[in-house]
mmCIF file of C-alpha atoms and ligand atoms in Angstrom:
data_model
loop_
_atom_site.group_PDB
_atom_site.id
_atom_site.type_symbol
_atom_site.label_atom_id
_atom_site.label_comp_id
_atom_site.label_asym_id
_atom_site.label_seq_id
_atom_site.Cartn_x
_atom_site.Cartn_y
_atom_site.Cartn_z
ATOM 1 C CA UNK A 1 0.000 0.000 0.000
ATOM 2 C CA UNK A 2 1.267 3.463 -0.842
ATOM 3 C CA UNK A 3 1.936 5.763 2.044
ATOM 4 C CA UNK A 4 0.843 9.383 2.008
ATOM 5 C CA UNK A 5 1.984 11.994 4.514
ATOM 6 C CA UNK A 6 -0.038 15.029 5.438
ATOM 7 C CA UNK A 7 2.234 17.800 6.635
ATOM 8 C CA UNK A 8 0.769 20.237 9.133
ATOM 9 C CA UNK A 9 3.018 23.082 10.287
ATOM 10 C CA UNK A 10 1.537 24.709 13.376
ATOM 11 C CA UNK A 11 2.325 27.834 15.318
ATOM 12 C CA UNK A 12 0.089 28.539 18.297
ATOM 13 C CA UNK A 13 -2.743 26.456 16.962
ATOM 14 C CA UNK A 14 -3.875 24.754 20.188
ATOM 15 C CA UNK A 15 -7.484 25.619 19.399
ATOM 16 C CA UNK A 16 -7.404 23.938 16.013
ATOM 17 C CA UNK A 17 -6.694 20.422 17.185
ATOM 18 C CA UNK A 18 -10.324 19.344 17.491
ATOM 19 C CA UNK A 19 -10.765 20.359 13.886
ATOM 20 C CA UNK A 20 -7.529 18.699 12.794
ATOM 21 C CA UNK A 21 -8.573 15.409 14.341
ATOM 22 C CA UNK A 22 -12.003 15.642 12.699
ATOM 23 C CA UNK A 23 -10.570 16.415 9.277
ATOM 24 C CA UNK A 24 -7.917 13.713 9.466
ATOM 25 C CA UNK A 25 -10.581 11.129 10.370
ATOM 26 C CA UNK A 26 -12.441 12.244 7.285
ATOM 27 C CA UNK A 27 -9.282 11.736 5.231
ATOM 28 C CA UNK A 28 -8.991 8.201 6.606
ATOM 29 C CA UNK A 29 -12.647 7.489 5.811
ATOM 30 C CA UNK A 30 -12.544 8.954 2.299
ATOM 31 C CA UNK A 31 -9.290 7.336 1.187
ATOM 32 C CA UNK A 32 -9.094 3.800 2.510
ATOM 33 C CA UNK A 33 -6.663 2.617 -0.167
ATOM 34 C CA UNK A 34 -3.660 4.326 1.404
ATOM 35 C CA UNK A 35 -1.543 4.207 4.487
ATOM 36 C CA UNK A 36 -1.526 7.617 6.201
ATOM 37 C CA UNK A 37 0.960 9.577 8.206
ATOM 38 C CA UNK A 38 -0.009 12.881 9.801
ATOM 39 C CA UNK A 39 3.156 14.841 10.418
ATOM 40 C CA UNK A 40 2.703 17.775 12.772
ATOM 41 C CA UNK A 41 5.445 20.366 13.066
ATOM 42 C CA UNK A 42 5.419 22.508 16.170
ATOM 43 C CA UNK A 43 7.038 25.750 15.079
ATOM 44 C CA UNK A 44 8.044 27.024 18.515
ATOM 45 C CA UNK A 45 4.516 27.622 19.724
ATOM 46 C CA UNK A 46 4.080 29.431 23.007
ATOM 47 C CA UNK A 47 0.719 27.848 23.825
ATOM 48 C CA UNK A 48 -0.254 24.203 24.322
ATOM 49 C CA UNK A 49 0.203 23.136 20.717
ATOM 50 C CA UNK A 50 3.005 20.719 21.650
ATOM 51 C CA UNK A 51 0.950 19.083 24.414
ATOM 52 C CA UNK A 52 -1.867 18.572 21.926
ATOM 53 C CA UNK A 53 0.542 16.937 19.492
ATOM 54 C CA UNK A 54 1.962 14.640 22.152
ATOM 55 C CA UNK A 55 -1.570 13.597 23.062
ATOM 56 C CA UNK A 56 -2.549 12.870 19.467
ATOM 57 C CA UNK A 57 0.620 10.849 18.937
ATOM 58 C CA UNK A 58 0.063 8.745 22.031
ATOM 59 C CA UNK A 59 -3.541 8.059 21.043
ATOM 60 C CA UNK A 60 -2.827 7.251 17.412
ATOM 61 C CA UNK A 61 0.684 6.411 16.143
ATOM 62 C CA UNK A 62 -0.261 7.627 12.668
ATOM 63 C CA UNK A 63 0.268 11.094 14.109
ATOM 64 C CA UNK A 64 3.954 12.059 14.357
ATOM 65 C CA UNK A 65 5.357 15.342 15.464
ATOM 66 C CA UNK A 66 8.524 17.369 15.165
ATOM 67 C CA UNK A 67 9.182 19.903 17.884
ATOM 68 C CA UNK A 68 11.378 22.685 16.513
ATOM 69 C CA UNK A 69 13.726 24.436 18.926
ATOM 70 C CA UNK A 70 12.094 27.828 18.353
ATOM 71 C CA UNK A 71 9.774 29.677 15.995
ATOM 72 C CA UNK A 72 11.383 29.607 12.556
ATOM 73 C CA UNK A 73 8.413 30.527 10.371
ATOM 74 C CA UNK A 74 6.261 28.360 8.156
ATOM 75 C CA UNK A 75 8.808 28.014 5.357
ATOM 76 C CA UNK A 76 11.403 26.397 7.619
ATOM 77 C CA UNK A 77 8.742 24.371 9.416
ATOM 78 C CA UNK A 78 7.842 22.880 6.039
ATOM 79 C CA UNK A 79 11.507 22.212 5.298
ATOM 80 C CA UNK A 80 11.692 20.166 8.505
ATOM 81 C CA UNK A 81 8.552 18.383 7.388
ATOM 82 C CA UNK A 82 10.125 17.447 4.038
ATOM 83 C CA UNK A 83 13.085 15.972 5.913
ATOM 84 C CA UNK A 84 11.000 13.765 8.172
ATOM 85 C CA UNK A 85 8.086 12.810 5.915
ATOM 86 C CA UNK A 86 7.978 9.099 5.153
ATOM 87 C CA UNK A 87 5.243 8.990 2.541
ATOM 88 C CA UNK A 88 5.508 8.235 -1.154
ATOM 89 C CA UNK A 89 3.637 11.484 -1.500
ATOM 90 C CA UNK A 90 3.198 14.497 0.727
ATOM 91 C CA UNK A 91 0.216 16.797 1.090
ATOM 92 C CA UNK A 92 0.876 20.145 2.718
ATOM 93 C CA UNK A 93 -2.001 21.750 4.572
ATOM 94 C CA UNK A 94 -2.506 24.585 7.046
ATOM 95 C CA UNK A 95 -3.232 23.512 10.599
ATOM 96 C CA UNK A 96 -6.121 25.942 10.832
ATOM 97 C CA UNK A 97 -7.816 23.645 8.288
ATOM 98 C CA UNK A 98 -8.598 26.459 5.886
ATOM 99 C CA UNK A 99 -7.734 23.987 3.189
ATOM 100 C CA UNK A 100 -10.609 21.595 2.604
ATOM 101 C CA UNK A 101 -9.806 17.899 2.914
ATOM 102 C CA UNK A 102 -12.520 17.085 0.366
ATOM 103 C CA UNK A 103 -10.150 17.773 -2.526
ATOM 104 C CA UNK A 104 -7.627 15.188 -1.349
ATOM 105 C CA UNK A 105 -9.258 12.308 -3.248
ATOM 106 C CA UNK A 106 -8.960 14.377 -6.423
ATOM 107 C CA UNK A 107 -5.294 15.113 -5.689
ATOM 108 C CA UNK A 108 -4.615 11.424 -5.197
ATOM 109 C CA UNK A 109 -6.373 10.614 -8.441
ATOM 110 C CA UNK A 110 -4.110 12.942 -10.421
ATOM 111 C CA UNK A 111 -1.082 11.607 -8.603
ATOM 112 C CA UNK A 112 -2.055 8.082 -9.641
ATOM 113 C CA UNK A 113 -2.369 9.382 -13.201
ATOM 114 C CA UNK A 114 1.315 10.268 -13.061
ATOM 115 C CA UNK A 115 1.421 13.907 -11.980
ATOM 116 C CA UNK A 116 4.130 14.815 -9.477
ATOM 117 C CA UNK A 117 2.872 18.137 -8.181
ATOM 118 C CA UNK A 118 -0.873 18.541 -7.871
ATOM 119 C CA UNK A 119 -1.388 22.095 -6.707
ATOM 120 C CA UNK A 120 -4.628 23.588 -5.511
ATOM 121 C CA UNK A 121 -5.665 26.952 -6.844
ATOM 122 C CA UNK A 122 -7.802 29.171 -4.652
ATOM 123 C CA UNK A 123 -11.081 30.191 -6.153
ATOM 124 C CA UNK A 124 -13.420 33.032 -5.264
ATOM 125 C CA UNK A 125 -11.870 33.954 -1.958
ATOM 126 C CA UNK A 126 -13.497 36.640 0.142
ATOM 127 C CA UNK A 127 -10.539 38.957 0.159
ATOM 128 C CA UNK A 128 -11.066 42.670 -0.265
ATOM 129 C CA UNK A 129 -10.944 44.255 -3.697
ATOM 130 C CA UNK A 130 -7.741 46.049 -2.748
ATOM 131 C CA UNK A 131 -5.962 42.917 -1.603
ATOM 132 C CA UNK A 132 -6.988 41.012 -4.723
ATOM 133 C CA UNK A 133 -5.863 43.848 -6.968
ATOM 134 C CA UNK A 134 -2.484 44.255 -5.334
ATOM 135 C CA UNK A 135 -1.814 40.544 -5.418
ATOM 136 C CA UNK A 136 -2.810 40.395 -9.098
ATOM 137 C CA UNK A 137 -0.527 43.278 -9.884
ATOM 138 C CA UNK A 138 2.282 41.733 -7.882
ATOM 139 C CA UNK A 139 2.062 38.392 -9.668
ATOM 140 C CA UNK A 140 2.045 40.183 -13.011
ATOM 141 C CA UNK A 141 5.198 42.022 -12.057
ATOM 142 C CA UNK A 142 6.874 38.885 -10.760
ATOM 143 C CA UNK A 143 6.022 36.925 -13.875
ATOM 144 C CA UNK A 144 7.419 39.635 -16.123
ATOM 145 C CA UNK A 145 10.739 39.334 -14.299
ATOM 146 C CA UNK A 146 11.266 35.611 -14.672
ATOM 147 C CA UNK A 147 10.722 32.826 -17.115
ATOM 148 C CA UNK A 148 9.822 30.307 -14.428
ATOM 149 C CA UNK A 149 6.036 29.999 -14.678
ATOM 150 C CA UNK A 150 4.352 31.435 -11.611
ATOM 151 C CA UNK A 151 1.191 29.868 -10.310
ATOM 152 C CA UNK A 152 -1.410 32.425 -9.323
ATOM 153 C CA UNK A 153 -3.666 32.055 -6.309
ATOM 154 C CA UNK A 154 -1.703 29.032 -5.298
ATOM 155 C CA UNK A 155 -0.048 28.483 -1.981
ATOM 156 C CA UNK A 156 1.454 25.534 -0.245
ATOM 157 C CA UNK A 157 -1.693 23.438 -0.428
ATOM 158 C CA UNK A 158 -0.594 20.689 -2.822
ATOM 159 C CA UNK A 159 0.391 17.086 -3.218
ATOM 160 C CA UNK A 160 4.031 16.387 -3.942
ATOM 161 C CA UNK A 161 5.407 13.136 -5.225
ATOM 162 C CA UNK A 162 8.508 11.660 -3.589
ATOM 163 C CA UNK A 163 10.605 12.904 -6.525
ATOM 164 C CA UNK A 164 9.580 16.495 -5.720
ATOM 165 C CA UNK A 165 10.256 16.012 -2.015
ATOM 166 C CA UNK A 166 13.730 14.690 -2.722
ATOM 167 C CA UNK A 167 14.377 17.660 -5.004
ATOM 168 C CA UNK A 168 13.184 20.123 -2.376
ATOM 169 C CA UNK A 169 15.250 18.395 0.296
ATOM 170 C CA UNK A 170 18.361 19.175 -1.677
ATOM 171 C CA UNK A 171 17.580 22.881 -1.687
ATOM 172 C CA UNK A 172 18.956 23.850 1.686
ATOM 173 C CA UNK A 173 18.790 27.618 1.533
ATOM 174 C CA UNK A 174 17.447 29.169 4.700
ATOM 175 C CA UNK A 175 15.975 32.330 3.188
ATOM 176 C CA UNK A 176 13.221 30.294 1.709
ATOM 177 C CA UNK A 177 10.479 31.047 -0.692
ATOM 178 C CA UNK A 178 9.054 27.592 -1.045
ATOM 179 C CA UNK A 179 6.410 28.750 -3.477
ATOM 180 C CA UNK A 180 9.102 29.721 -5.927
ATOM 181 C CA UNK A 181 10.837 26.395 -5.365
ATOM 182 C CA UNK A 182 7.852 24.324 -6.435
ATOM 183 C CA UNK A 183 7.963 26.114 -9.756
ATOM 184 C CA UNK A 184 11.718 25.974 -9.975
ATOM 185 C CA UNK A 185 12.037 22.211 -9.613
ATOM 186 C CA UNK A 186 9.622 21.612 -12.469
ATOM 187 C CA UNK A 187 8.209 18.062 -12.804
ATOM 188 C CA UNK A 188 4.743 17.247 -14.075
ATOM 189 C CA UNK A 189 2.283 19.701 -12.627
ATOM 190 C CA UNK A 190 -1.478 19.671 -12.461
ATOM 191 C CA UNK A 191 -3.720 22.397 -11.076
ATOM 192 C CA UNK A 192 -7.033 21.788 -9.392
ATOM 193 C CA UNK A 193 -9.295 24.349 -7.743
ATOM 194 C CA UNK A 194 -10.679 24.666 -4.250
ATOM 195 C CA UNK A 195 -12.611 27.132 -2.187
ATOM 196 C CA UNK A 196 -10.716 28.469 0.773
ATOM 197 C CA UNK A 197 -12.505 28.284 4.097
ATOM 198 C CA UNK A 198 -12.574 30.986 6.715
ATOM 199 C CA UNK A 199 -10.254 30.447 9.631
ATOM 200 C CA UNK A 200 -12.292 28.817 12.394
ATOM 201 C CA UNK A 201 -10.053 29.020 15.436
ATOM 202 C CA UNK A 202 -7.315 31.403 16.483
ATOM 203 C CA UNK A 203 -6.139 34.164 14.194
ATOM 204 C CA UNK A 204 -3.900 34.657 11.204
ATOM 205 C CA UNK A 205 -0.165 34.971 11.762
ATOM 206 C CA UNK A 206 0.271 37.363 8.861
ATOM 207 C CA UNK A 207 0.398 41.070 9.488
ATOM 208 C CA UNK A 208 0.555 43.568 6.639
ATOM 209 C CA UNK A 209 4.245 44.156 7.226
ATOM 210 C CA UNK A 210 5.046 40.456 7.131
ATOM 211 C CA UNK A 211 3.069 40.192 3.889
ATOM 212 C CA UNK A 212 5.119 43.030 2.457
ATOM 213 C CA UNK A 213 8.225 41.241 3.598
ATOM 214 C CA UNK A 214 7.039 38.092 1.891
ATOM 215 C CA UNK A 215 6.423 40.003 -1.320
ATOM 216 C CA UNK A 216 9.946 41.446 -1.279
ATOM 217 C CA UNK A 217 11.339 38.053 -0.459
ATOM 218 C CA UNK A 218 9.408 36.586 -3.359
ATOM 219 C CA UNK A 219 10.997 38.901 -5.886
ATOM 220 C CA UNK A 220 14.493 38.703 -4.427
ATOM 221 C CA UNK A 221 14.559 34.935 -4.206
ATOM 222 C CA UNK A 222 12.975 34.416 -7.624
ATOM 223 C CA UNK A 223 15.160 36.638 -9.701
ATOM 224 C CA UNK A 224 18.080 38.998 -9.850
ATOM 225 C CA UNK A 225 16.141 41.264 -12.207
ATOM 226 C CA UNK A 226 16.157 44.237 -9.783
ATOM 227 C CA UNK A 227 19.933 44.367 -10.170
ATOM 228 C CA UNK A 228 19.496 44.554 -13.923
ATOM 229 C CA UNK A 229 16.834 47.223 -13.504
ATOM 230 C CA UNK A 230 19.242 49.259 -11.387
ATOM 231 C CA UNK A 231 21.835 49.097 -14.171
ATOM 232 C CA UNK A 232 19.260 50.094 -16.768
ATOM 233 C CA UNK A 233 18.119 53.073 -14.715
ATOM 234 C CA UNK A 234 21.759 54.048 -14.297
ATOM 235 C CA UNK A 235 22.306 53.850 -18.037
ATOM 236 C CA UNK A 236 19.171 55.875 -18.822
ATOM 237 C CA UNK A 237 20.114 58.572 -16.346
ATOM 238 C CA UNK A 238 23.619 58.801 -17.830
ATOM 239 C CA UNK A 239 22.221 59.145 -21.356
ATOM 240 C CA UNK A 240 19.798 61.869 -20.297
ATOM 241 C CA UNK A 241 22.551 63.640 -18.367
ATOM 242 C CA UNK A 242 24.810 63.495 -21.415
ATOM 243 C CA UNK A 243 22.130 64.959 -23.694
ATOM 244 C CA UNK A 244 21.496 67.682 -21.159
ATOM 245 C CA UNK A 245 25.214 68.382 -21.073
ATOM 246 C CA UNK A 246 25.273 68.899 -24.830
ATOM 247 C CA UNK A 247 22.252 71.183 -24.567
ATOM 248 C CA UNK A 248 23.811 73.334 -21.861
ATOM 249 C CA UNK A 249 27.099 73.468 -23.722
ATOM 250 C CA UNK A 250 25.356 74.547 -26.920
ATOM 251 C CA UNK A 251 23.175 77.220 -25.320
ATOM 252 C CA UNK A 252 26.174 78.601 -23.464
ATOM 253 C CA UNK A 253 28.198 78.782 -26.691
ATOM 254 C CA UNK A 254 25.384 80.298 -28.759
ATOM 255 C CA UNK A 255 23.729 82.672 -26.300
ATOM 256 C CA UNK A 256 26.610 83.117 -23.905
ATOM 257 C CA UNK A 257 24.361 82.090 -21.019
ATOM 258 C CA UNK A 258 25.949 83.353 -17.802
ATOM 259 C CA UNK A 259 26.182 81.070 -14.761
ATOM 260 C CA UNK A 260 22.698 80.426 -13.457
ATOM 261 C CA UNK A 261 22.171 76.928 -12.365
ATOM 262 C CA UNK A 262 21.354 76.543 -8.714
ATOM 263 C CA UNK A 263 17.955 74.827 -9.253
ATOM 264 C CA UNK A 264 19.199 72.470 -11.961
ATOM 265 C CA UNK A 265 22.211 71.474 -9.921
ATOM 266 C CA UNK A 266 20.106 70.851 -6.842
ATOM 267 C CA UNK A 267 17.527 68.811 -8.716
ATOM 268 C CA UNK A 268 20.116 66.704 -10.517
ATOM 269 C CA UNK A 269 22.113 66.079 -7.394
ATOM 270 C CA UNK A 270 19.124 65.036 -5.349
ATOM 271 C CA UNK A 271 17.795 62.864 -8.141
ATOM 272 C CA UNK A 272 21.106 61.157 -8.708
ATOM 273 C CA UNK A 273 21.589 60.731 -4.962
ATOM 274 C CA UNK A 274 18.233 58.987 -4.778
ATOM 275 C CA UNK A 275 18.985 56.724 -7.720
ATOM 276 C CA UNK A 276 22.340 55.788 -6.241
ATOM 277 C CA UNK A 277 20.856 54.958 -2.864
ATOM 278 C CA UNK A 278 18.201 52.840 -4.546
ATOM 279 C CA UNK A 279 20.869 50.934 -6.447
ATOM 280 C CA UNK A 280 22.889 50.439 -3.284
ATOM 281 C CA UNK A 281 19.798 49.278 -1.438
ATOM 282 C CA UNK A 282 19.086 46.656 -4.092
ATOM 283 C CA UNK A 283 22.664 45.405 -3.958
ATOM 284 C CA UNK A 284 22.407 45.390 -0.172
ATOM 285 C CA UNK A 285 19.280 43.234 -0.243
ATOM 286 C CA UNK A 286 21.046 40.589 -2.264
ATOM 287 C CA UNK A 287 24.244 40.896 -0.283
ATOM 288 C CA UNK A 288 22.279 40.354 2.918
ATOM 289 C CA UNK A 289 20.925 37.148 1.467
ATOM 290 C CA UNK A 290 24.370 36.046 0.396
ATOM 291 C CA UNK A 291 25.625 36.780 3.915
ATOM 292 C CA UNK A 292 22.932 34.629 5.450
ATOM 293 C CA UNK A 293 23.426 31.739 3.061
ATOM 294 C CA UNK A 294 27.195 31.801 3.098
ATOM 295 C CA UNK A 295 27.187 31.068 6.823
ATOM 296 C CA UNK A 296 25.779 27.741 5.746
ATOM 297 C CA UNK A 297 23.961 27.079 8.971
ATOM 298 C CA UNK A 298 21.519 24.231 9.298
ATOM 299 C CA UNK A 299 18.017 25.435 8.595
ATOM 300 C CA UNK A 300 16.646 24.466 11.982
ATOM 301 C CA UNK A 301 17.217 22.508 15.157
ATOM 302 C CA UNK A 302 14.713 20.242 16.808
ATOM 303 C CA UNK A 303 13.933 19.475 20.407
ATOM 304 C CA UNK A 304 12.467 16.129 19.560
ATOM 305 C CA UNK A 305 10.908 13.878 16.959
ATOM 306 C CA UNK A 306 8.017 11.916 18.438
ATOM 307 C CA UNK A 307 9.425 12.660 21.859
ATOM 308 C CA UNK A 308 12.900 11.363 21.116
ATOM 309 C CA UNK A 309 15.829 13.697 21.212
ATOM 310 C CA UNK A 310 18.096 13.479 18.213
HETATM 311 N N1 UDP B 401 2.675 28.895 10.744
HETATM 312 C C1 UDP B 401 3.888 28.350 11.165
HETATM 313 N N2 UDP B 401 4.864 29.182 11.647
HETATM 314 C C2 UDP B 401 4.700 30.529 11.709
HETATM 315 C C3 UDP B 401 3.472 31.079 11.255
HETATM 316 C C4 UDP B 401 2.492 30.231 10.769
HETATM 317 O O1 UDP B 401 4.080 27.142 11.107
HETATM 318 O O2 UDP B 401 5.614 31.224 12.172
HETATM 319 C C5 UDP B 401 1.602 28.000 10.226
HETATM 320 C C6 UDP B 401 0.248 28.189 10.884
HETATM 321 O O3 UDP B 401 0.141 27.460 12.082
HETATM 322 C C7 UDP B 401 -0.688 27.678 9.821
HETATM 323 C C8 UDP B 401 0.020 28.058 8.530
HETATM 324 O O4 UDP B 401 1.386 28.298 8.881
HETATM 325 O O5 UDP B 401 -0.808 26.269 9.859
HETATM 326 C C9 UDP B 401 -0.596 29.270 7.880
HETATM 327 O O6 UDP B 401 -0.653 30.328 8.804
HETATM 328 P P1 UDP B 401 -1.923 31.286 8.922
HETATM 329 O O7 UDP B 401 -3.180 30.490 8.951
HETATM 330 O O8 UDP B 401 -1.682 32.177 10.094
HETATM 331 O O9 UDP B 401 -1.812 32.110 7.571
HETATM 332 P P2 UDP B 401 -3.030 32.513 6.590
HETATM 333 O O10 UDP B 401 -3.890 31.300 6.411
HETATM 334 O O11 UDP B 401 -3.736 33.608 7.262
HETATM 335 O O12 UDP B 401 -2.329 32.918 5.335
HETATM 336 MG MG1 MG B 402 -4.798 30.332 7.791
#
C-alpha cells in the first residue's frame, strides 16, 4: 500500500486540534486505499500546541510530530517536514484547516495518473478588492521578471510526489520562498481548484508588514532582475545627463548664457543621490541574502521527533 503523509506546520494552533482530528478522520474514511501519516510540526509555539501533538501521537501512532527548537516561520517548518516525511507522496495543509480535505481524493487521483505536483488553486476567496488587486498586480510584475512559470492564487496546499520532495530536500537555503521552489524544480504539474474556508479558530499569523516582507522576499529569491533594472536606470540617467550636457554646452556657446544653475544642480544632485541609494539598497538586499546563506547554517534545530531527542 502506498503511504501518504499530510504535513501540518503549526504555530500557536492549540485551538485547532479538534478540527484537525475531525478532518484527518475524514481523510482516513474517504481514502481507505492508502496508508496515512499525519506529520505535525510545532514551530516554537508558546501555547499548548506541543501538548496537543503529544496527546494525538500517544492516542494514534499515525500522528507524528517534530518539535522545533524555536519559531522559525512556516517556510522552515515545512523544510523540517520534508526531511522527516515518510510517505511516497506528501500533502501540505494549514493547521487551521482552511484547506478543505474534500479535494484530497482528487489530488490522489491525479497523482495516480502520473502527476508529481498537484497544486490547488484558490477560487473566489473573500478577500477585499484592494488585496486582490495588489496581489494580481504583484504576480504580473513577478512573472514579467522571470521565465519560471508562476502559479497564481496558489499556496502551499498541494500534493508532492517523492521525486519532488527529494528535489526540495536538496535545496537547503534558509531564506526560503518555497512557493518559488515548487515552480523551480519543475516536474509534471497539475492544477485543481478549491474554495478556501474561513479560519475557524485562532487568528492569522500574517500582518501587513510580514506580507510586504514576503512580497519582497518573493521577488528577491525568484530573480536577480532588480539588479538589472538598477543598471538600466543608471544607463538611462547617464544618457539623459549626457544629452542635457550637450544642450547646456550649446546654449552657453550660442547665447553666452551666464552662470545660473542653482535649481538644476540641486535637482540633478538630489535625483542622482536617490537613484544611487536605490541601487545600493538593491545590492544590499542581495548581499544580505548572500551573507545569510554563506554562513551555511543548518536550517533548523529540533527538540524532539516523536518525543525522542536526536
Ligand atoms: N505557521 C507556522 N509558523 C509561523 C506562522 C504560521 O508554522 O511562524 C503555520 C500556521 O500554524 C498555519 C500556517 O502556517 O498552519 C498558515 O498560517 P496562517 O493560517 O496564520 O496564515 P493565513 O492562512 O492567514 O495565510
Ligand atoms: Mg490560515
